[in-house]
PDB file of C-alpha atoms and ligand atoms in Angstrom:
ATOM      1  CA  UNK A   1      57.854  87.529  15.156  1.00 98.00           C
ATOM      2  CA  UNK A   2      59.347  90.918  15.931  1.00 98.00           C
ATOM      3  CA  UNK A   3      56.906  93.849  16.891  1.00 98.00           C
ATOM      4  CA  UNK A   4      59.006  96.873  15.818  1.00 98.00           C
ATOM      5  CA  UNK A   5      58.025 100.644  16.079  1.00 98.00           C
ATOM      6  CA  UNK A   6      60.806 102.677  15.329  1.00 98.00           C
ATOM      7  CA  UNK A   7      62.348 103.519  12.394  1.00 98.00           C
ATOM      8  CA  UNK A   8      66.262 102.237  13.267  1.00 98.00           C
ATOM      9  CA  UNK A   9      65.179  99.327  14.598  1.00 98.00           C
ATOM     10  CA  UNK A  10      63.252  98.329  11.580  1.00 98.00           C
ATOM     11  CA  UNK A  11      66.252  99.050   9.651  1.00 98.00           C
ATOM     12  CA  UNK A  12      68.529  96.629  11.932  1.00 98.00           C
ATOM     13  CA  UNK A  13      65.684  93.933  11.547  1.00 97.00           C
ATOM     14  CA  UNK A  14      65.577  93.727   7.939  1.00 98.00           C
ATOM     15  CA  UNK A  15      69.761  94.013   7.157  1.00 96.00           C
ATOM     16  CA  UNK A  16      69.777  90.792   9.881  1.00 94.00           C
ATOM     17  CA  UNK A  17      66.715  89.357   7.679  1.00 93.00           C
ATOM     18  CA  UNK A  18      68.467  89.780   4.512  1.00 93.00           C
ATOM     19  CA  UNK A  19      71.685  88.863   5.646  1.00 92.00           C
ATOM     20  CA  UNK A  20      71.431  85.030   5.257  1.00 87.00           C
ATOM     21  CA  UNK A  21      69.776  85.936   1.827  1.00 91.00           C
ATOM     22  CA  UNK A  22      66.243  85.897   0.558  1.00 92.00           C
ATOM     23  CA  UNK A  23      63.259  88.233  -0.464  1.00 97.00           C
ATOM     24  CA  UNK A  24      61.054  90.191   1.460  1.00 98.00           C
ATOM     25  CA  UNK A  25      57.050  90.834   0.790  1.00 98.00           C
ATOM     26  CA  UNK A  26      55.461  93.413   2.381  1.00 99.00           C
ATOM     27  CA  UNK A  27      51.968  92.861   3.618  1.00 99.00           C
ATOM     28  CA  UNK A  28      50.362  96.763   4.448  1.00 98.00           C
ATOM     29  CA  UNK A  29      47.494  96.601   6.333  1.00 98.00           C
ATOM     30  CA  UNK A  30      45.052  98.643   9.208  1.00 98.00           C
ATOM     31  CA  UNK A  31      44.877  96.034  11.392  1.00 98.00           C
ATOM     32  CA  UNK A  32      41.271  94.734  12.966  1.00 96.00           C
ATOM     33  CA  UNK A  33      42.753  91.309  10.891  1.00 97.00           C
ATOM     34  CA  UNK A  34      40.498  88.646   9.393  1.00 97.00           C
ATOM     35  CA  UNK A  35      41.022  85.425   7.157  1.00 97.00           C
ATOM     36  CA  UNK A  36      41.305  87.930   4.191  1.00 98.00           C
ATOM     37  CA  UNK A  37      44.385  89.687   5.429  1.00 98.00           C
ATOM     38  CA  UNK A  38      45.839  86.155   6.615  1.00 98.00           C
ATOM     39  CA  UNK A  39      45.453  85.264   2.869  1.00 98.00           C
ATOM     40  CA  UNK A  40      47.155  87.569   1.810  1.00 98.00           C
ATOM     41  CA  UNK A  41      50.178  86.407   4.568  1.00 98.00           C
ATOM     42  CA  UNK A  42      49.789  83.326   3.315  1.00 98.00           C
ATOM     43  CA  UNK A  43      50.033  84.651  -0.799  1.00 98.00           C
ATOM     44  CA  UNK A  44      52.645  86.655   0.606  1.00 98.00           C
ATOM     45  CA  UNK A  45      54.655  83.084   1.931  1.00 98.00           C
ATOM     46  CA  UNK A  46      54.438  81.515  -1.325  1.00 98.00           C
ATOM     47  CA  UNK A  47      56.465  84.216  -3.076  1.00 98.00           C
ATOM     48  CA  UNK A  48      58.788  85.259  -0.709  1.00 98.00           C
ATOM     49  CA  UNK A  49      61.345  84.026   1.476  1.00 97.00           C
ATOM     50  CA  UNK A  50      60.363  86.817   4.504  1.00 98.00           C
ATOM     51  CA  UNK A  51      56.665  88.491   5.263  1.00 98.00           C
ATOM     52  CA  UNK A  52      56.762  91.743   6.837  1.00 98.00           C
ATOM     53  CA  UNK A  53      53.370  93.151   8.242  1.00 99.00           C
ATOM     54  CA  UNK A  54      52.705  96.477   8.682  1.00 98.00           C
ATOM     55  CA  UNK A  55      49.889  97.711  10.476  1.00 98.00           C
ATOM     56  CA  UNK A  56      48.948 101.727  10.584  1.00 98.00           C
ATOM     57  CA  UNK A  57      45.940 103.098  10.996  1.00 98.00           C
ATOM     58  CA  UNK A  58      46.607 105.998   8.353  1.00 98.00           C
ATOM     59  CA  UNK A  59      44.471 109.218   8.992  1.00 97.00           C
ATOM     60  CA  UNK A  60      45.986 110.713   5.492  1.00 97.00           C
ATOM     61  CA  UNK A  61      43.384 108.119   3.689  1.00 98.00           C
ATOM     62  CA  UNK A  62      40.332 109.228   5.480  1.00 97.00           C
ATOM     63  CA  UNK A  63      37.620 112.235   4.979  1.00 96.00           C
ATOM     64  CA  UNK A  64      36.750 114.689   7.491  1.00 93.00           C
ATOM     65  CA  UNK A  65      33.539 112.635   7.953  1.00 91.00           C
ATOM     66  CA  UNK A  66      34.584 109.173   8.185  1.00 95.00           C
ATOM     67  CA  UNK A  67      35.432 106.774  10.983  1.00 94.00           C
ATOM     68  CA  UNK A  68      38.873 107.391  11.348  1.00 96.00           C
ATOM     69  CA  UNK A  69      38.436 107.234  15.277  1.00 94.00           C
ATOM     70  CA  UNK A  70      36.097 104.616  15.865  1.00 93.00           C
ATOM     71  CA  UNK A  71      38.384 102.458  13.326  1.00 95.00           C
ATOM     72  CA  UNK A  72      38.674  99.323  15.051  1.00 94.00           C
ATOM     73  CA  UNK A  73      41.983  98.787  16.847  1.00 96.00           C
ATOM     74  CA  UNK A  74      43.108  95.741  18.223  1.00 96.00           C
ATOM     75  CA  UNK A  75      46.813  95.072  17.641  1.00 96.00           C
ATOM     76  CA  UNK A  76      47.236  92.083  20.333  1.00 97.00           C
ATOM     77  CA  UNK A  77      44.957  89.591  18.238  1.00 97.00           C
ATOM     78  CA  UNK A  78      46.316  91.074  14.597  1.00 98.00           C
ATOM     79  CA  UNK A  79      49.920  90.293  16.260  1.00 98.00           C
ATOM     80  CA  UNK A  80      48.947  86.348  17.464  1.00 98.00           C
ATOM     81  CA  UNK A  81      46.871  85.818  13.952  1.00 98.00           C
ATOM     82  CA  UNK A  82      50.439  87.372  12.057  1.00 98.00           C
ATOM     83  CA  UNK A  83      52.633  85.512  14.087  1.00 98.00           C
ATOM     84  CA  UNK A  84      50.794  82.066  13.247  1.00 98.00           C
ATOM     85  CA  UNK A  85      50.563  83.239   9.547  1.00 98.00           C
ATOM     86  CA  UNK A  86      54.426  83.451   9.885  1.00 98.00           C
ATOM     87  CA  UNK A  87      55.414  87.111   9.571  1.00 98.00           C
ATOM     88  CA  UNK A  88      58.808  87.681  10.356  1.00 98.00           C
ATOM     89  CA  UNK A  89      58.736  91.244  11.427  1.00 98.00           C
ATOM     90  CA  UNK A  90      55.387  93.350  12.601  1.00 98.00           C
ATOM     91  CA  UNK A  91      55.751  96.973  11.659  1.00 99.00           C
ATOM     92  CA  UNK A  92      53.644  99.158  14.136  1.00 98.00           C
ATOM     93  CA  UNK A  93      55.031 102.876  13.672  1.00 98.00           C
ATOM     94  CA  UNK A  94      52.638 105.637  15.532  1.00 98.00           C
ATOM     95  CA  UNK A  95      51.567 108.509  13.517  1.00 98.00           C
ATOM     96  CA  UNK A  96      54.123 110.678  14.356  1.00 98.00           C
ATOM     97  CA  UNK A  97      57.050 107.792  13.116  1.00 98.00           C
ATOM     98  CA  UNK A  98      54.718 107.774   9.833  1.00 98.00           C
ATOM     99  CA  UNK A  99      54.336 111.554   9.670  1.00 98.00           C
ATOM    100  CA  UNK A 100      57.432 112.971  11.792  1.00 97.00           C
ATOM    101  CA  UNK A 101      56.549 116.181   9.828  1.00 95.00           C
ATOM    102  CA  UNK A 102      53.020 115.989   9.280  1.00 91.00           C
ATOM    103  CA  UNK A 103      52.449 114.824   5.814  1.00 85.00           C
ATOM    104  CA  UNK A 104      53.890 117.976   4.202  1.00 91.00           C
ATOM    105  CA  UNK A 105      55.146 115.428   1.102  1.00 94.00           C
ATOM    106  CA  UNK A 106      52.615 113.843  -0.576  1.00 96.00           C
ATOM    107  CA  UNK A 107      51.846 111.330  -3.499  1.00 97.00           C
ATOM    108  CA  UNK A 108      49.398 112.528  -5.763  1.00 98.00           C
ATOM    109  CA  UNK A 109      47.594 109.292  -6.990  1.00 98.00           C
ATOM    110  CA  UNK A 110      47.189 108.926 -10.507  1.00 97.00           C
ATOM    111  CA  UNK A 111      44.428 108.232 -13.398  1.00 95.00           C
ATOM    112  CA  UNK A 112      43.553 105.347 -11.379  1.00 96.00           C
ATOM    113  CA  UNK A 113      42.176 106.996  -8.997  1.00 97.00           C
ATOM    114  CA  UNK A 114      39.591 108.780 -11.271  1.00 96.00           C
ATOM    115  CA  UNK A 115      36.029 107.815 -10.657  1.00 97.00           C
ATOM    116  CA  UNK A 116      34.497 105.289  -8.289  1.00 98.00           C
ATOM    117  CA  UNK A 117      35.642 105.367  -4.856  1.00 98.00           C
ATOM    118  CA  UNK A 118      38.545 108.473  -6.143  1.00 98.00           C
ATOM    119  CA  UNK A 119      34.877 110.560  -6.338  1.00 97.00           C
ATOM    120  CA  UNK A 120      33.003 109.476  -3.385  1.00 96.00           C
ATOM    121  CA  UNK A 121      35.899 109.700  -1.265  1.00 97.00           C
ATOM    122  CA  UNK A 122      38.174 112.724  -2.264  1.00 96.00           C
ATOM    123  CA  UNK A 123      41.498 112.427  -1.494  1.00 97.00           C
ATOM    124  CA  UNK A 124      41.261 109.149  -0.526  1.00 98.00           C
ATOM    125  CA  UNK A 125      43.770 108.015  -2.421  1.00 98.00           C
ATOM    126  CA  UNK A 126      45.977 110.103  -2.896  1.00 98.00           C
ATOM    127  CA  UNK A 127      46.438 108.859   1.497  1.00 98.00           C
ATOM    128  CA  UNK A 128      46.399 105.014  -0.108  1.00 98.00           C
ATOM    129  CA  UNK A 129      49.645 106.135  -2.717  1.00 98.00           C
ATOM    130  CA  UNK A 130      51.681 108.700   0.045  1.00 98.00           C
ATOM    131  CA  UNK A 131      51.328 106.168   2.803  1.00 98.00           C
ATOM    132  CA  UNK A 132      52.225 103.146   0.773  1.00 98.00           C
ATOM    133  CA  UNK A 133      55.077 104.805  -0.759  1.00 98.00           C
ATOM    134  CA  UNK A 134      56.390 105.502   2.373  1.00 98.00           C
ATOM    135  CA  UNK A 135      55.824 101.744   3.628  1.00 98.00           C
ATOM    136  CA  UNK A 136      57.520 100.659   0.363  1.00 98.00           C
ATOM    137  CA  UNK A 137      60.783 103.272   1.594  1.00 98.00           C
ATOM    138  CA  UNK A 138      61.270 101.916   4.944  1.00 98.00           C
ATOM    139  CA  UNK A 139      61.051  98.473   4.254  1.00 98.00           C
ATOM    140  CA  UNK A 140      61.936  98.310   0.365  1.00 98.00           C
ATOM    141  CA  UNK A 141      60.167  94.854  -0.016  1.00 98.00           C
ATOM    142  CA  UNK A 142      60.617  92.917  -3.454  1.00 98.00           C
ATOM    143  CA  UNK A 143      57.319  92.368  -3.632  1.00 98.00           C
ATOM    144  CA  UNK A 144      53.785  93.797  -1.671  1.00 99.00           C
ATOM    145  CA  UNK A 145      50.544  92.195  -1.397  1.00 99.00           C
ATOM    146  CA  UNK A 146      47.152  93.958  -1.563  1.00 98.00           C
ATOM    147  CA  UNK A 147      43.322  92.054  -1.731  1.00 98.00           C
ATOM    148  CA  UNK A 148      41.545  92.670  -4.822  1.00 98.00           C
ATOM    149  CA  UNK A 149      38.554  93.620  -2.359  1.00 98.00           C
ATOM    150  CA  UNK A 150      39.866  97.305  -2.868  1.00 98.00           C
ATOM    151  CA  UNK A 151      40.338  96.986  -6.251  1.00 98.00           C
ATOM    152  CA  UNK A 152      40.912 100.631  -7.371  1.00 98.00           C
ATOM    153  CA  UNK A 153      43.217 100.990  -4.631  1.00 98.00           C
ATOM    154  CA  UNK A 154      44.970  97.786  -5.750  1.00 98.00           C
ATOM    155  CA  UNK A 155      45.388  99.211  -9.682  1.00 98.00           C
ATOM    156  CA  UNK A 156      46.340 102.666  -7.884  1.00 98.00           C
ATOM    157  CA  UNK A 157      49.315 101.374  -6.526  1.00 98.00           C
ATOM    158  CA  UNK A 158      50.465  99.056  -9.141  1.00 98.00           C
ATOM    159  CA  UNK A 159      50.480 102.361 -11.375  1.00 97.00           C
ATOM    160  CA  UNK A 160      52.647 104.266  -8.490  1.00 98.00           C
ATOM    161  CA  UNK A 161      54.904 101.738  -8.867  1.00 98.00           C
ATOM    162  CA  UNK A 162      55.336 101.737 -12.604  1.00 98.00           C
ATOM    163  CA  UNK A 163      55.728 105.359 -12.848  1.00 97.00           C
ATOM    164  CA  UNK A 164      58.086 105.627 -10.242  1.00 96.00           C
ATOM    165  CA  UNK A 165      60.095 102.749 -11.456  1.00 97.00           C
ATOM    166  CA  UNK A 166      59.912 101.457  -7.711  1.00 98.00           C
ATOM    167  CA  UNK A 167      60.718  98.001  -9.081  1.00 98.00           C
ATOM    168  CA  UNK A 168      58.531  96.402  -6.322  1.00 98.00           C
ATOM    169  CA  UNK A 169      56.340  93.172  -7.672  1.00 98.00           C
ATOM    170  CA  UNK A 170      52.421  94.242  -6.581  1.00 98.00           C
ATOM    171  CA  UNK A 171      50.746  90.958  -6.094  1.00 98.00           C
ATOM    172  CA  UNK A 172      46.538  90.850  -6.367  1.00 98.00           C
ATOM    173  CA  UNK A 173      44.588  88.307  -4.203  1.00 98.00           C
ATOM    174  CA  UNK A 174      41.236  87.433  -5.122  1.00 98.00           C
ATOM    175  CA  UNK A 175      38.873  88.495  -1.756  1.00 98.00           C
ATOM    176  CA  UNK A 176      37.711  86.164   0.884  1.00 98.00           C
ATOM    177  CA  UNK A 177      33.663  85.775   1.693  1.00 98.00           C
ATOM    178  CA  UNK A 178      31.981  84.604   4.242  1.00 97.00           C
ATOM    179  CA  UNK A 179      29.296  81.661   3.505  1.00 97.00           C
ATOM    180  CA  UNK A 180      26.778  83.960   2.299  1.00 95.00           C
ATOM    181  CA  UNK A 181      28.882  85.816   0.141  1.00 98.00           C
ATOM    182  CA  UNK A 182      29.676  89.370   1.899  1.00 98.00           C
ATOM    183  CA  UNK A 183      33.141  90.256   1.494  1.00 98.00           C
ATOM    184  CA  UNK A 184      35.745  89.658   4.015  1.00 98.00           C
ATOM    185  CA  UNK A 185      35.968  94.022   5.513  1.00 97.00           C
ATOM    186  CA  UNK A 186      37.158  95.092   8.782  1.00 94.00           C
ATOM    187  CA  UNK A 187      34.010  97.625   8.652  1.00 95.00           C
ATOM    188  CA  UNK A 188      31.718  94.594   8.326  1.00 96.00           C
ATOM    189  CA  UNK A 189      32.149  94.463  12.501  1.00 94.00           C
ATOM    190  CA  UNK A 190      30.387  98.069  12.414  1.00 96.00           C
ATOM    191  CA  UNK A 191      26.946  95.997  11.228  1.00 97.00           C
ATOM    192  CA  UNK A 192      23.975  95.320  13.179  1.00 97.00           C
ATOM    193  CA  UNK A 193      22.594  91.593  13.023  1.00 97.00           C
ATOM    194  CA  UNK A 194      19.942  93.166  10.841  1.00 97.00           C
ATOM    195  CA  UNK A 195      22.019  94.690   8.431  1.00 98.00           C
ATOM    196  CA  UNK A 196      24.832  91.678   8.142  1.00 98.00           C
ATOM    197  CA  UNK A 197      21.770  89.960   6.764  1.00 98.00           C
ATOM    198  CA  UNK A 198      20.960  92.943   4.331  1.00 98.00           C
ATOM    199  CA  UNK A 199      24.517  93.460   3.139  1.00 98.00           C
ATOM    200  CA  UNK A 200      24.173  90.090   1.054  1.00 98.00           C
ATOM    201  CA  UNK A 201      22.516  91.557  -0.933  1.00 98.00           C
ATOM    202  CA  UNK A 202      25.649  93.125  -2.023  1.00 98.00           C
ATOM    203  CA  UNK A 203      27.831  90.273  -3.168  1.00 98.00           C
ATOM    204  CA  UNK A 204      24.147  88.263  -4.640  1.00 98.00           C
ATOM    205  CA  UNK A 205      22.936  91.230  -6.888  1.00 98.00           C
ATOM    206  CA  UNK A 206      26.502  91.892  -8.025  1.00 98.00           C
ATOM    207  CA  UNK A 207      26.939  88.141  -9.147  1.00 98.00           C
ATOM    208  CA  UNK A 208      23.448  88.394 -10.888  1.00 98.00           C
ATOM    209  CA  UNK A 209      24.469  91.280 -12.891  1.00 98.00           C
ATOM    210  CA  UNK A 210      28.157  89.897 -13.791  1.00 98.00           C
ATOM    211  CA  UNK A 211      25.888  86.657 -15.088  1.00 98.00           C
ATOM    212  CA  UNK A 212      23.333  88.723 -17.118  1.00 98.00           C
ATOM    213  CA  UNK A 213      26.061  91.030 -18.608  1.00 98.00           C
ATOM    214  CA  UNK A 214      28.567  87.742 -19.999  1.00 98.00           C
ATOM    215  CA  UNK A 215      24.879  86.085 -20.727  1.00 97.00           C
ATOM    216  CA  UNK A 216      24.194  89.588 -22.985  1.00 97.00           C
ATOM    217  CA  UNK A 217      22.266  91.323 -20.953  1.00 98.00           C
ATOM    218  CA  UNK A 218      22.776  95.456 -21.541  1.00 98.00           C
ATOM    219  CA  UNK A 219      25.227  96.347 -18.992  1.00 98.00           C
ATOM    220  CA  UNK A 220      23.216  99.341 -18.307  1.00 98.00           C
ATOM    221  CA  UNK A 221      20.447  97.516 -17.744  1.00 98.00           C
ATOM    222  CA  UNK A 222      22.181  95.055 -15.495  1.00 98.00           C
ATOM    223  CA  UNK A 223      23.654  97.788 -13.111  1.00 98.00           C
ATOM    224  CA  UNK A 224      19.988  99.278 -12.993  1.00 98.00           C
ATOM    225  CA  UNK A 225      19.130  96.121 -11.096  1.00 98.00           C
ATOM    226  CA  UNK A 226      21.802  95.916  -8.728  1.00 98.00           C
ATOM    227  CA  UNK A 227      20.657  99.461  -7.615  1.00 98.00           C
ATOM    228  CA  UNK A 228      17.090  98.232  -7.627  1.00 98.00           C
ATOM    229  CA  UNK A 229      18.428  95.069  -5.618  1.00 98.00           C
ATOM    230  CA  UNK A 230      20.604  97.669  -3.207  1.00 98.00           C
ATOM    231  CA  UNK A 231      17.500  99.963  -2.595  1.00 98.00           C
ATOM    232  CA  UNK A 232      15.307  97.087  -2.020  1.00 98.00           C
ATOM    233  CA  UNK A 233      17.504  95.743   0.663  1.00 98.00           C
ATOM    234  CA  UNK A 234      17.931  98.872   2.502  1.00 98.00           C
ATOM    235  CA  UNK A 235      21.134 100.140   1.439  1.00 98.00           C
ATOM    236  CA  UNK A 236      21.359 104.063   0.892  1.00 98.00           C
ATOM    237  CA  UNK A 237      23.090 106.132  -0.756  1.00 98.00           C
ATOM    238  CA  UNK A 238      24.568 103.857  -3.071  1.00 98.00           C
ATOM    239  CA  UNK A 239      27.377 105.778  -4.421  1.00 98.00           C
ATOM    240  CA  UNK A 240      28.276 103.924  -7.286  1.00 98.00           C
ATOM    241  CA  UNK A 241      27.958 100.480  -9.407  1.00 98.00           C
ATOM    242  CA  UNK A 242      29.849 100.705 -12.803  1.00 98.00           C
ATOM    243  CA  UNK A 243      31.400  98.216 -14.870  1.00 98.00           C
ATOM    244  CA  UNK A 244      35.285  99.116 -15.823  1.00 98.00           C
ATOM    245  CA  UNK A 245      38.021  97.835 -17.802  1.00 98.00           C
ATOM    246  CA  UNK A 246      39.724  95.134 -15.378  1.00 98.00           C
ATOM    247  CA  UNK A 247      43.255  96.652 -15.647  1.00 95.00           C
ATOM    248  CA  UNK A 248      42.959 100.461 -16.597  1.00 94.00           C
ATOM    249  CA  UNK A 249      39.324 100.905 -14.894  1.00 96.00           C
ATOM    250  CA  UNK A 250      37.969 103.082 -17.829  1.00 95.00           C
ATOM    251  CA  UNK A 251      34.149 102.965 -18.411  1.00 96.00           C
ATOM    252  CA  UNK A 252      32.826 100.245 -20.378  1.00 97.00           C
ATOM    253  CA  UNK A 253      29.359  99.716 -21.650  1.00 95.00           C
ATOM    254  CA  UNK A 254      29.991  96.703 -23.533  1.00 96.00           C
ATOM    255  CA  UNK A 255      31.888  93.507 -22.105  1.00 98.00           C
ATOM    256  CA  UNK A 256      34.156  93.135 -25.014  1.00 96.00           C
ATOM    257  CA  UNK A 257      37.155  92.496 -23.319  1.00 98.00           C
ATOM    258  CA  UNK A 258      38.133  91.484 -19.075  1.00 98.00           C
ATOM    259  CA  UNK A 259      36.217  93.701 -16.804  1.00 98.00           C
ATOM    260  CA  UNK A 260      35.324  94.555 -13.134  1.00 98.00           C
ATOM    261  CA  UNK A 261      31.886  94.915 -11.675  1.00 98.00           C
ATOM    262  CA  UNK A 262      32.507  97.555  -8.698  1.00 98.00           C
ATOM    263  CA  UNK A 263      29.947  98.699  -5.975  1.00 98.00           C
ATOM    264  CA  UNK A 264      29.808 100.819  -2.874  1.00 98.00           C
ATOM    265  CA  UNK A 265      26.828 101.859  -1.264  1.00 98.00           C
ATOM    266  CA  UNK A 266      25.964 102.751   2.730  1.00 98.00           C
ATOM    267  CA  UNK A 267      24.370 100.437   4.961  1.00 98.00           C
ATOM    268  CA  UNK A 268      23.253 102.504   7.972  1.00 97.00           C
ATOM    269  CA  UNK A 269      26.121 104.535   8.899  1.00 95.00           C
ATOM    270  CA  UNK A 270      28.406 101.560   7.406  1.00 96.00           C
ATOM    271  CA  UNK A 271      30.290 102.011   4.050  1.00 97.00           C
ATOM    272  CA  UNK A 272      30.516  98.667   1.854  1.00 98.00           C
ATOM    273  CA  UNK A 273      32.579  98.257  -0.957  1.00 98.00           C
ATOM    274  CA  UNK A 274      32.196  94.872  -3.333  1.00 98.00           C
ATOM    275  CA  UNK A 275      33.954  93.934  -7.288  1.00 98.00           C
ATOM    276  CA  UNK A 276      33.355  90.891  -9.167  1.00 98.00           C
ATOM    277  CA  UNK A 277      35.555  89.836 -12.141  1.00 98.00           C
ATOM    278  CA  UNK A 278      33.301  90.281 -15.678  1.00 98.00           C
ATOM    279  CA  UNK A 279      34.926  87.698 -18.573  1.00 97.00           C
ATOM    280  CA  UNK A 280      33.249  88.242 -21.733  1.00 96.00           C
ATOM    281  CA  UNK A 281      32.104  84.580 -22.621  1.00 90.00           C
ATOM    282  CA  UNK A 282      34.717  82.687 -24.944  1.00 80.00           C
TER     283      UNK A 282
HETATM  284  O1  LIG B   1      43.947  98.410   2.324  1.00 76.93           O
HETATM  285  C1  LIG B   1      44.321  98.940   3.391  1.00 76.93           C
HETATM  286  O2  LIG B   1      44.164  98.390   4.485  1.00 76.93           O
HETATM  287  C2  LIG B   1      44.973 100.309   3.366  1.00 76.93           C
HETATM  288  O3  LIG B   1      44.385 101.127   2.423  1.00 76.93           O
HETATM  289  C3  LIG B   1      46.508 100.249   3.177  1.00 76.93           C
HETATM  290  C4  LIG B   1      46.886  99.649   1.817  1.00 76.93           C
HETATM  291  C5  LIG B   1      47.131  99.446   4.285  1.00 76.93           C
HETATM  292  C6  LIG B   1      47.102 101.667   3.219  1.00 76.93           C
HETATM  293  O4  LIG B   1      46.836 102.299   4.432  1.00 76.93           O
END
């Protein structure tokens, strides 16, 4: 695997790559790695003859007030887990190679990014879409793989891509959970023993509701429990849990057709985010 960090040299990489033919998927990441990302590698395999990695901790996607510095950082084990995964090529650019001059052009997300974590976090994605499109430029991959753990973000993209015509496939991959359920995060390291136990509750009263709702339960009266569940457990403030139309996110209030079950709530100083799949019964 090739660790690359400048522009040119990425370019030279990936004409040699696609010289002896073949398609390249792009897996963009932050780094601080775990089985979930390696999934996606391994999704990423499956589809495509090359896997580039990227890995940039991008300050565009974060509020004033979030942990854009203590972020955890640890490019040495992301590069051994990537290598074994089988990337081909490691892109590593500093902020300045991302952002030679500043981020003066910007992607505005679109309707997406309305609601959910597009309110609690402001801007937010509107970092997501101008970083990725600038990942998609320099390495123009024929397909890119994101976890359905950030689901919005996930949808945000695949709309970029359509309205831009970008012509890039955007592949989905259902989220990795530990034994007890918690979602695969690189912010699940910021936990205290006492609150990994807590954050269960996050995946458990999420899986409840999704139950109750295809069993008939009213949805509103499902995603009053959750937060009952949440509060119970210790998490506060919990910014949202909503149930949304699977592909264009609007609100629902009736499962009558393929929804999402999305949460995010605080755990200490620690930010969780959670989605289930909702299939109204056959
Ligand atoms: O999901 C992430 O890790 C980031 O939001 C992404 C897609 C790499 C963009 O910085």
């Amino acid at each position: 695997m090739q660790i690359i960090r400048g522009k040119a040299e990425l370019r030279q990489a990936l004409s040699m790559l696609r010289e002896g033919g073949g398609t390249v998927a792009l897996v963009p990441t932050m780094g601080a790695l775990h089985a979930g990302h390696i999934a996606l590698v391994a999704e990423a395999r499956q589809r495509a003859d090359h896997v580039v990695a990227s890995i940039f901790v991008n300050p565009t996607q974060f509020g004033a007030n979030e942990d854009l510095g203590r972020y955890p950082r640890r490019e040495a084990s992301d590069a051994r887990m990537l290598e074994e995964a089988g990337t081909a090529i490691l892109w590593a650019p500093d902020v300045d190679t991302m952002y030679p001059n500043g981020p003066e052009i910007t992607v505005k997300a679109g309707p997406a990014a309305a609601g959910l974590d597009g309110d609690a976090r402001p801007g937010h994605f509107d970092g997501v879409a101008t970083v990725v499109a600038r990942l998609f430029d320099q390495v123009r991959p024929d397909i890119a793989v994101f976890g359905e753990k950030d689901y919005q973000q996930l949808l945000v993209v695949r709309q970029m891509v359509a309205s831009l015509g970008l012509g890039i496939d955007i592949v989905g991959v259902p989220t990795q959970r530990d034994a007890d359920g918690l979602a695969l995060s690189s912010r699940n390291a910021y936990l205290s023993e006492d609150e990994r136990r807590a954050a269960r509750a996050l995946p458990r009263s999420l899986g409840e509701a999704a139950q109750a709702i295809i069993a008939g339960t009213p949805v509103v009266e499902a995603i009053d429990r959750v937060r009952e569940k949440l509060a119970a457990a210790g998490f506060d403030p919990i910014d949202y849990v909503e149930l949304r139309d699977a592909s264009t996110l609007e609100p629902m209030t009736t499962l009558d057709r393929p929804a999402r079950l999305l949460a995010a709530a605080f755990l200490g100083r620690t930010r969780l985010i959670d989605n289930l799949p909702v299939e109204p019964a056959e």
